[in-house]
Coordinates of C-alpha atoms in Angstrom, one line a residue:
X67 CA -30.3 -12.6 19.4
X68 CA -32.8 -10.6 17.4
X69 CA -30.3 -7.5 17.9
X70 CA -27.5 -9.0 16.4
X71 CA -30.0 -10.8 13.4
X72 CA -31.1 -7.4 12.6
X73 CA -27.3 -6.3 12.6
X74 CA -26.8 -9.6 10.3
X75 CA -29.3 -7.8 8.1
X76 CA -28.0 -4.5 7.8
X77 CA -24.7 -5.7 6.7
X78 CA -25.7 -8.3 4.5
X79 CA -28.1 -5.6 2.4
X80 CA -25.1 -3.0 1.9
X81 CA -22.9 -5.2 0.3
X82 CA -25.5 -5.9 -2.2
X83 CA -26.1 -2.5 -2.6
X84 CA -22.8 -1.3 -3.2
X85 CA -22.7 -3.9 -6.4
X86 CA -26.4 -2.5 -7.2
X87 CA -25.0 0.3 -9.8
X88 CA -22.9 -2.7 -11.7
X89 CA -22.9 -4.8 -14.5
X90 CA -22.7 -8.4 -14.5
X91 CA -19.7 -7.7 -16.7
X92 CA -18.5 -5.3 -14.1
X93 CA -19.1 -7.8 -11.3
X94 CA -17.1 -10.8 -12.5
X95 CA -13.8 -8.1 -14.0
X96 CA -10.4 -9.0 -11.7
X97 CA -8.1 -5.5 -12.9
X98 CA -5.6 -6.7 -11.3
X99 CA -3.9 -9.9 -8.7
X100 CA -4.4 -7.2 -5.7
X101 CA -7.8 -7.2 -6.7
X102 CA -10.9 -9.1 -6.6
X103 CA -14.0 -9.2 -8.4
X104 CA -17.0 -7.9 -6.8
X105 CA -18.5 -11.0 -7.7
X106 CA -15.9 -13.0 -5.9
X107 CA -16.6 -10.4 -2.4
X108 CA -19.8 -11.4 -2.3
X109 CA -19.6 -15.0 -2.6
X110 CA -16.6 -15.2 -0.5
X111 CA -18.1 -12.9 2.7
X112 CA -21.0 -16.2 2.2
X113 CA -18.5 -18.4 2.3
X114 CA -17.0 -17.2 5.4
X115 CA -20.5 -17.8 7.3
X116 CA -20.5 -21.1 5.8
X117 CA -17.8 -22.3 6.5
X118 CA -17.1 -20.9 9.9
X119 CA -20.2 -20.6 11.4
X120 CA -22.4 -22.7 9.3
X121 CA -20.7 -26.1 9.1
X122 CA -19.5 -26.1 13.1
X123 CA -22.6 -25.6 14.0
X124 CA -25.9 -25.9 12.1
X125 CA -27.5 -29.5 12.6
X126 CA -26.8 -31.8 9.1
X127 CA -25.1 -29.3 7.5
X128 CA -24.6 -29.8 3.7
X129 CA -22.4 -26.9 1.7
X130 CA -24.7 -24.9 -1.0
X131 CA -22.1 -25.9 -3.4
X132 CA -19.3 -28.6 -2.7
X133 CA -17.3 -26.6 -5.1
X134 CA -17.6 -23.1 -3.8
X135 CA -15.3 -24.2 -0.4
X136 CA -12.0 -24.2 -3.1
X137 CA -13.7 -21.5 -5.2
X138 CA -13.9 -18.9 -2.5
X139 CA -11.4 -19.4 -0.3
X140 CA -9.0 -16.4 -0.2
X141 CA -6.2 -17.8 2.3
X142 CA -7.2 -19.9 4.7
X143 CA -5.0 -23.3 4.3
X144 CA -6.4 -25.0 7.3
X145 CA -9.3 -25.3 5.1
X146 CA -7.7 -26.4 2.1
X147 CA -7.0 -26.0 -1.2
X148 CA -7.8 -22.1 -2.5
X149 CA -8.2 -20.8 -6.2
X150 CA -5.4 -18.8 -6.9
X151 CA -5.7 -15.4 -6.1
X152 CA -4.8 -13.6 -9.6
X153 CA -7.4 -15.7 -11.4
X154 CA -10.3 -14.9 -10.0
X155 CA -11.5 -12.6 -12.8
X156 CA -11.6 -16.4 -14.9
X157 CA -14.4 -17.6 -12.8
X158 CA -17.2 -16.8 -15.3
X159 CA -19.1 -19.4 -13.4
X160 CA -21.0 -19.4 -11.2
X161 CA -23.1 -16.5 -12.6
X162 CA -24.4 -14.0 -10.5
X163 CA -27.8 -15.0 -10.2
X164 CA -26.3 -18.2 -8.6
X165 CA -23.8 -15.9 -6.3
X166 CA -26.7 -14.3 -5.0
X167 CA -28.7 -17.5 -4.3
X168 CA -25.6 -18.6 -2.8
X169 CA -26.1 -15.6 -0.3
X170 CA -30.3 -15.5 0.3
X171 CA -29.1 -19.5 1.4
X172 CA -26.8 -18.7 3.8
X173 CA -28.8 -15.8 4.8
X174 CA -31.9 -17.7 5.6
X175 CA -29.8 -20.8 7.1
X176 CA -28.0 -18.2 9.7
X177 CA -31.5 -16.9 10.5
X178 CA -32.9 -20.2 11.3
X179 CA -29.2 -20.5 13.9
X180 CA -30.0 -17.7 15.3
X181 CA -34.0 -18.6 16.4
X182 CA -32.6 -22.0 17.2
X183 CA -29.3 -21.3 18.7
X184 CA -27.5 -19.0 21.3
X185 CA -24.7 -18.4 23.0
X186 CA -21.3 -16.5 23.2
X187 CA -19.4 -18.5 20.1
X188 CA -22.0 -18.6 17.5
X189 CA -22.3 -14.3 18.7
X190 CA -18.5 -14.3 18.8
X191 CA -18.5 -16.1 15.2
X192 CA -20.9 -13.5 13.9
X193 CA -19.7 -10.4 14.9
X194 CA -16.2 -11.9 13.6
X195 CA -18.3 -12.2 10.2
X196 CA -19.5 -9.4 10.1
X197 CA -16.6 -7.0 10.8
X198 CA -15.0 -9.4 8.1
X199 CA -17.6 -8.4 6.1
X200 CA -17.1 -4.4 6.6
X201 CA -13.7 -4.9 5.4
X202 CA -14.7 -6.4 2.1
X203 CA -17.4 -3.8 1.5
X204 CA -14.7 -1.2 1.3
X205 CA -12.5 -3.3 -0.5
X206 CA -15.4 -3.5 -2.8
X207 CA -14.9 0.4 -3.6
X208 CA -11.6 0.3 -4.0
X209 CA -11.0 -2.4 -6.4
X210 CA -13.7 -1.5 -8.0
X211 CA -12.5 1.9 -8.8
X212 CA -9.4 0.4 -10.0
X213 CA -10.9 -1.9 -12.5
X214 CA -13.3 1.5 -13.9
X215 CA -9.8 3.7 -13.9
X216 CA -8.6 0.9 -16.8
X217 CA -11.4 2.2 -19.7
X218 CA -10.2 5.3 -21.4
X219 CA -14.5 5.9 -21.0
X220 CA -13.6 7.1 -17.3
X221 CA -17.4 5.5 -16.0
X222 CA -18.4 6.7 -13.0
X223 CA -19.4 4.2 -10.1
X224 CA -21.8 6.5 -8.6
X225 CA -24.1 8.7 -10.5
X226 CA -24.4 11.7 -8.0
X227 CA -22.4 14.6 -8.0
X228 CA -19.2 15.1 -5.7
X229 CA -19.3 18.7 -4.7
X230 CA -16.1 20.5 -4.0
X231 CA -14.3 20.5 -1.0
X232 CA -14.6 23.5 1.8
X233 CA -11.0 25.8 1.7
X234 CA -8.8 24.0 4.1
X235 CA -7.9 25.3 7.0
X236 CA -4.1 26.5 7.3
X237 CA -1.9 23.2 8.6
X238 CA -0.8 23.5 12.3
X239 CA 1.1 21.5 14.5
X240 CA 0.2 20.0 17.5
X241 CA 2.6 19.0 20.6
X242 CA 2.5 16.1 22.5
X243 CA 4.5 15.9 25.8
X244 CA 5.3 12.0 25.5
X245 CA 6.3 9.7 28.2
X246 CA 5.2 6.1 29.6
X247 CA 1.4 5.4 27.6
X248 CA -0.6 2.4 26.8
X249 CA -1.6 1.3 23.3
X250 CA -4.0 -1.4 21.7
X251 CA -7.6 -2.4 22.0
X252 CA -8.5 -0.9 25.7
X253 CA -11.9 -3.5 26.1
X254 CA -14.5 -1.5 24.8
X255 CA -16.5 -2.8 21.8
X256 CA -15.1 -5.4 18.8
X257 CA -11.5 -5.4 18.0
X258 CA -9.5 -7.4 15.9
X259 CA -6.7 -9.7 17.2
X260 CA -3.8 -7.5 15.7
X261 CA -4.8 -4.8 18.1
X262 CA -4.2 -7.2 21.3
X263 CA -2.7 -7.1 24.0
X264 CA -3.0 -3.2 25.1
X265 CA 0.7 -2.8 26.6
X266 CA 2.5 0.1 27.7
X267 CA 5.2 1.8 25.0
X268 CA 7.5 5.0 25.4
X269 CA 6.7 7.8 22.7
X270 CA 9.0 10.5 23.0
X271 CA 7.7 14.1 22.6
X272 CA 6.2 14.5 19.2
X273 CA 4.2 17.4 17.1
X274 CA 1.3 15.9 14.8
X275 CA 0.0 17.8 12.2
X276 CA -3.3 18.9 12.6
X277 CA -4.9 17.8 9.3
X278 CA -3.8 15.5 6.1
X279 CA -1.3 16.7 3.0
X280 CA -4.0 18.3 0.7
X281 CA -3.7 17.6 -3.2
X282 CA -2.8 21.0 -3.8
X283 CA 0.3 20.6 -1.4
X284 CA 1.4 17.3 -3.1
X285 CA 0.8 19.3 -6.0
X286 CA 3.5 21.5 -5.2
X287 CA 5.9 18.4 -4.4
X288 CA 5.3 17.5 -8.0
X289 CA 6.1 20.8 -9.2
X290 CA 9.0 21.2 -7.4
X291 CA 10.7 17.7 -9.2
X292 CA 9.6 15.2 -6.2
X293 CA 8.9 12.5 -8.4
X294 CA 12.9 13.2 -9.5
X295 CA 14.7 14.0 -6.7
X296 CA 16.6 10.3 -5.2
X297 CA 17.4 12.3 -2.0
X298 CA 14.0 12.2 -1.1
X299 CA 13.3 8.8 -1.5
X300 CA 13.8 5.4 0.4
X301 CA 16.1 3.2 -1.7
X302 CA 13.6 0.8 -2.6
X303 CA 11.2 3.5 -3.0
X304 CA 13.2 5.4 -5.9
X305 CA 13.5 1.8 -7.5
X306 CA 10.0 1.3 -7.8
X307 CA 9.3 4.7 -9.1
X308 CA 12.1 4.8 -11.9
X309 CA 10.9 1.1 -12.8
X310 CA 7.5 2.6 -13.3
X311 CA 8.3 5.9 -14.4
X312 CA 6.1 7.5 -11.9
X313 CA 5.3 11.0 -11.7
X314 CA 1.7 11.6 -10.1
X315 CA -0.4 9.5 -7.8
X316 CA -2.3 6.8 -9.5
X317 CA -5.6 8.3 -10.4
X318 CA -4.3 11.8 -11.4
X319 CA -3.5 12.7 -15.3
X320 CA -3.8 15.8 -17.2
X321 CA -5.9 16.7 -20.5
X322 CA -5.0 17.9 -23.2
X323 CA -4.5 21.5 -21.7
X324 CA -2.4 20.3 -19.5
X325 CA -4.6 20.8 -16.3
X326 CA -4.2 17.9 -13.7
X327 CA -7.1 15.4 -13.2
X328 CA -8.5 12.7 -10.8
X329 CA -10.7 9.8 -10.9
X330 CA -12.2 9.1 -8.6
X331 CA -15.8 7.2 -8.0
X332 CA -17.5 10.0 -9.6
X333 CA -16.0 9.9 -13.0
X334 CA -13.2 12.1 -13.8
X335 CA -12.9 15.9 -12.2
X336 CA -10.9 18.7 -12.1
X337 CA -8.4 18.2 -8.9
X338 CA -9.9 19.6 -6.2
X339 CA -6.8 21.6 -4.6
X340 CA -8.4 21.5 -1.0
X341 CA -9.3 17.6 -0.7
X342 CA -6.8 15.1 1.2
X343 CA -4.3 13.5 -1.1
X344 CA -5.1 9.7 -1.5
X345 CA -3.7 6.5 -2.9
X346 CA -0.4 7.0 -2.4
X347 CA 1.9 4.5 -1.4
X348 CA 4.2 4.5 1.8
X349 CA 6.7 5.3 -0.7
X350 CA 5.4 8.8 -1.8
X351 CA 4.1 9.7 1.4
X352 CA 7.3 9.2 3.4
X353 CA 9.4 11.3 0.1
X354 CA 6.7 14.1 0.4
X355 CA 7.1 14.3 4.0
X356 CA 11.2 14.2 3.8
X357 CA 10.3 17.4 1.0
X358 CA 8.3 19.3 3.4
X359 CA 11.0 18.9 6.3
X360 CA 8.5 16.7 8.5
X361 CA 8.1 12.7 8.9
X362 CA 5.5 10.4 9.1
X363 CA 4.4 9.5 12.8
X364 CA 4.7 6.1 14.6
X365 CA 1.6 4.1 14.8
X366 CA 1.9 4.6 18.5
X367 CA 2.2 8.6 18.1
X368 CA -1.4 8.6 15.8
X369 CA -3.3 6.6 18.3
X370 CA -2.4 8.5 21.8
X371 CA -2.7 11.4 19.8
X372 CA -6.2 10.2 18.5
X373 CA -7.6 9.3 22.4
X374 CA -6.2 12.7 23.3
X375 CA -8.2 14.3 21.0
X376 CA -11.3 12.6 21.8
X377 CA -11.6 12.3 25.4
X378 CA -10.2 14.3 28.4
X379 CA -6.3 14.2 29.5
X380 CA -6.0 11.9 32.4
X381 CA -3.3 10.5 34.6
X382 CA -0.7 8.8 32.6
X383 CA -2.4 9.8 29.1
X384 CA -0.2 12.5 26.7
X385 CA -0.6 16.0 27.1
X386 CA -1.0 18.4 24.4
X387 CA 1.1 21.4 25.3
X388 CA 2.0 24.6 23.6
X389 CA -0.8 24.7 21.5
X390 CA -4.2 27.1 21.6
X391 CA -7.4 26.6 20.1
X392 CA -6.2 23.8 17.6
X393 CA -7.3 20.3 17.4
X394 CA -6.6 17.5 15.2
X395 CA -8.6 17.1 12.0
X396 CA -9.6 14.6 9.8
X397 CA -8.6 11.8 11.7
X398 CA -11.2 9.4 10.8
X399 CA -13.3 9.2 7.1
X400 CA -11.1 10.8 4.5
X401 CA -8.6 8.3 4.2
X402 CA -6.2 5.6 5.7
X403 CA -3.3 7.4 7.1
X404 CA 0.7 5.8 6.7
X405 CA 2.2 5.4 10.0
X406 CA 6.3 4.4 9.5
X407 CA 5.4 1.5 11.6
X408 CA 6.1 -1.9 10.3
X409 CA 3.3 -4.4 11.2
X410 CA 4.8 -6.4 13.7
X411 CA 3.3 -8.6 16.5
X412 CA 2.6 -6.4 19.9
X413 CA 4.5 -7.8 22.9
X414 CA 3.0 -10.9 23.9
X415 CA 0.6 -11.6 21.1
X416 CA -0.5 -14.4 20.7
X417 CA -2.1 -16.8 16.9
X418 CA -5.3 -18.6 17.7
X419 CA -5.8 -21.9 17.0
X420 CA -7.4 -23.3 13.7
X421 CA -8.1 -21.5 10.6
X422 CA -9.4 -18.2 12.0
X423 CA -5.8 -18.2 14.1
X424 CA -5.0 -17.1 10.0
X425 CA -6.9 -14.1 10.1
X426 CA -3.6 -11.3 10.9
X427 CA -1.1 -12.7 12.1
X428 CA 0.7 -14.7 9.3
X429 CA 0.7 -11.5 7.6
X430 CA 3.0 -9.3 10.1
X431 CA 5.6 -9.2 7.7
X432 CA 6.9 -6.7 5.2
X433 CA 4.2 -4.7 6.0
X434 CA 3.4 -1.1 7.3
X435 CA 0.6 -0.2 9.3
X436 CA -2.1 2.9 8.8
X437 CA -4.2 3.9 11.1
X438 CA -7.8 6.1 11.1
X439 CA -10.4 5.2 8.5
X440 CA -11.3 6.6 4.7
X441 CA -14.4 8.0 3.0
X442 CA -14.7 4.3 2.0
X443 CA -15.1 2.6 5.1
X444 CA -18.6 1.8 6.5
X445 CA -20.1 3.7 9.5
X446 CA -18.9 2.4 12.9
X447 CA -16.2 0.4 11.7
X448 CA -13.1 2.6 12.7
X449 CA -12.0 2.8 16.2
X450 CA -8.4 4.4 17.4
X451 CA -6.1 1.3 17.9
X452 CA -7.3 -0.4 14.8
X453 CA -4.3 -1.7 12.6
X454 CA -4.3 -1.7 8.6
X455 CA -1.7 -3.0 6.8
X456 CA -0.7 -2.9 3.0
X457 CA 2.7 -3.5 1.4
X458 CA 4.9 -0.2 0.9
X459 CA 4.1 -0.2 -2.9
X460 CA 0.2 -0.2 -2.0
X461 CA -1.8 2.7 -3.9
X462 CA -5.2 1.9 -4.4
X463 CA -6.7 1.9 -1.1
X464 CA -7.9 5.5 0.0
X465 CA -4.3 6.2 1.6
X466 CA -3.0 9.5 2.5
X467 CA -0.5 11.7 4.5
X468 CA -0.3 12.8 7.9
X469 CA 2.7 14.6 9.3
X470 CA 4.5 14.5 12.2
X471 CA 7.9 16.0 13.8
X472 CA 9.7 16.3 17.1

């Protein structure tokens, strides 16, 4: 078990050091209901141990705080009553000194299990945890870039400077033969239950591009009146942006010259023309691909695509034809790519039981699914049949475009 303590570790320490260059003020801010406070991410990653891992199975367990099991519950009702959602940012109390006592006693109690204890649940629980806790450390970056973008002051989250991005490489398009292929988790390493059970899907032939929509191409859909144009847009797509008079993706804005904008972690820059578009909802990406006479792939065509262009074509697999001395780019770190998937159950999945049973699947509904990883997402988290999932609307994730065509 000292392997997987040490691995405890690891995890544990970056999520307190990705709220190391914030305030207290900053730490306990809500921008939004989508959002939570970092405050409220690192008591409620705690809380998870505690409650799941902690309280089955550590001898006279007591909670650190009676209270906290209500306070930092996010959706689990076969736990019990939860604090709603768009009021976390009212939860002045308890402080942060307290939050992280909360987590050095939960730390040290889980330390203690793992000397004393072994065995595949309490590994299976951890790992469970952990992963669990990778996904709240990038949604630690991304809310809270949202709640910096609200001060006209523009802070930066990070203090180091972003340097520009290298001159993109022309787009290309890659073929796929299709046919009979197999999708999901294929047994090697953690997965999630949404990615279960690996069953074989048709994909007809297909053409994926062979990197993401850079800013200076959306750029151009602006230009060109995409933000204006209905024939572009899904019909509930064209709502939302005439409701919110839209016109740009959500961090972008021009000065007072005129020249376009972006904020991003760094403070606010100059757009950098080369660098993937990002936070953009399924709405914008599906318009800008109907602009540039392309679509946006099936969440089946990104992942055979993604083993093909990681391993060697075998029996069965898809074969990339017609194509010389291209391969697919940027699959994985720049940001979460929109698939025109809706999340749905695969064939034959199945809900655990009890509260972790809660964990994806009572979510598999009005919801589309991106796949690959973003610049936020922490080392050795992304795999090729891992699911995301955000509401169409969704912007301020790292989200971007990838195309595809038949």
């Amino acid at each position: 078990m000292n392997q997987l303590h040490n691995r405890y570790t690891a995890v544990r320490k970056h999520t307190l050091a990705l709220a190391e260059p914030l305030s207290d003020e900053d730490c306990g801010a809500q921008s939004m209901p989508d959002a939570s406070p970092i405050k409220w991410h690192l008591a409620h990653t705690t809380w998870f141990f505690e409650t799941f891992i902690l309280e089955r199975l550590e001898h006279d367990f007591a909670p650190f705080h009676p209270a906290f099991r209500i306070l930092f519950n996010s959706y689990y009702n076969g736990i019990g009553e939860k604090h709603p959602r768009p009021q976390r940012g009212l939860l002045t109390r308890p402080g942060m000194a307290q939050v992280r006592a909360y987590r050095a006693d939960v730390d040290a109690r889980i330390a203690r299990l793992l000397e004393s204890e072994a065995g595949a649940e309490l590994e299976m629980l951890i790992t469970l945890g952990l992963q669990h806790e990778q996904q709240h450390q990038e949604l630690m970056l991304t809310d809270v870039k949202h709640l910096l973008a609200q001060s006209l002051l523009r802070p930066a989250y990070m203090e180091i400077p972003l340097h520009p991005a290298a001159a993109s490489a022309p787009l290309a398009w890659l073929e796929f033969e299709g046919g009979l292929t197999e999708i999901g988790y294929d047994g090697t390493g953690f997965s999630f239950d949404n990615e279960l059970p690996r069953h074989k899907q048709y994909v007809a032939p297909f053409a994926l591009a062979s990197r993401l929509v850079t800013n200076g191409e959306y750029l151009a859909f602006i230009n060109a009146g995409g933000y204006f144009n209905a024939a572009l847009w899904l019909a509930e797509g064209w709502d939302w942006v005439r409701a919110q008079n839209l016109k740009a993706p959500i961090y972008w804005f021009q000065d007072e010259q005129g020249a376009w904008q972006e904020f991003t972690l760094h403070g606010a820059l100059p757009l950098d023309l080369n660098r993937p578009v990002t936070h953009v909802s399924l709405f914008e990406a599906d318009a800008y691909a109907n602009w540039a006479g392309a679509r946006l792939p099936t969440e089946a065509e990104w992942e055979c695509a993604a083993v093909q262009a990681r391993a060697p074509v075998e029996t069965g697999s898809l074969h990339p034809a017609g194509v010389t001395g291209e391969r697919l780019r940027q699959m994985y770190g720049h940001c979460w790519q929109w698939t025109s998937s809706s999340y749905a159950p695969y064939p034959g999945f199945a809900v655990a039981e009890g509260a972790l049973g809660e964990y994806n699947g009572k979510f598999m509904l009005n919801q589309y699914v991106l796949r690959g990883s973003s610049c936020a997402t922490p080392e050795g988290h992304a795999r090729a049949s891992y699911r995301n999932f955000f509401p169409a609307g969704a912007r301020w994730q790292f989200t971007g475009i990838r195309l595809a065509r038949r």
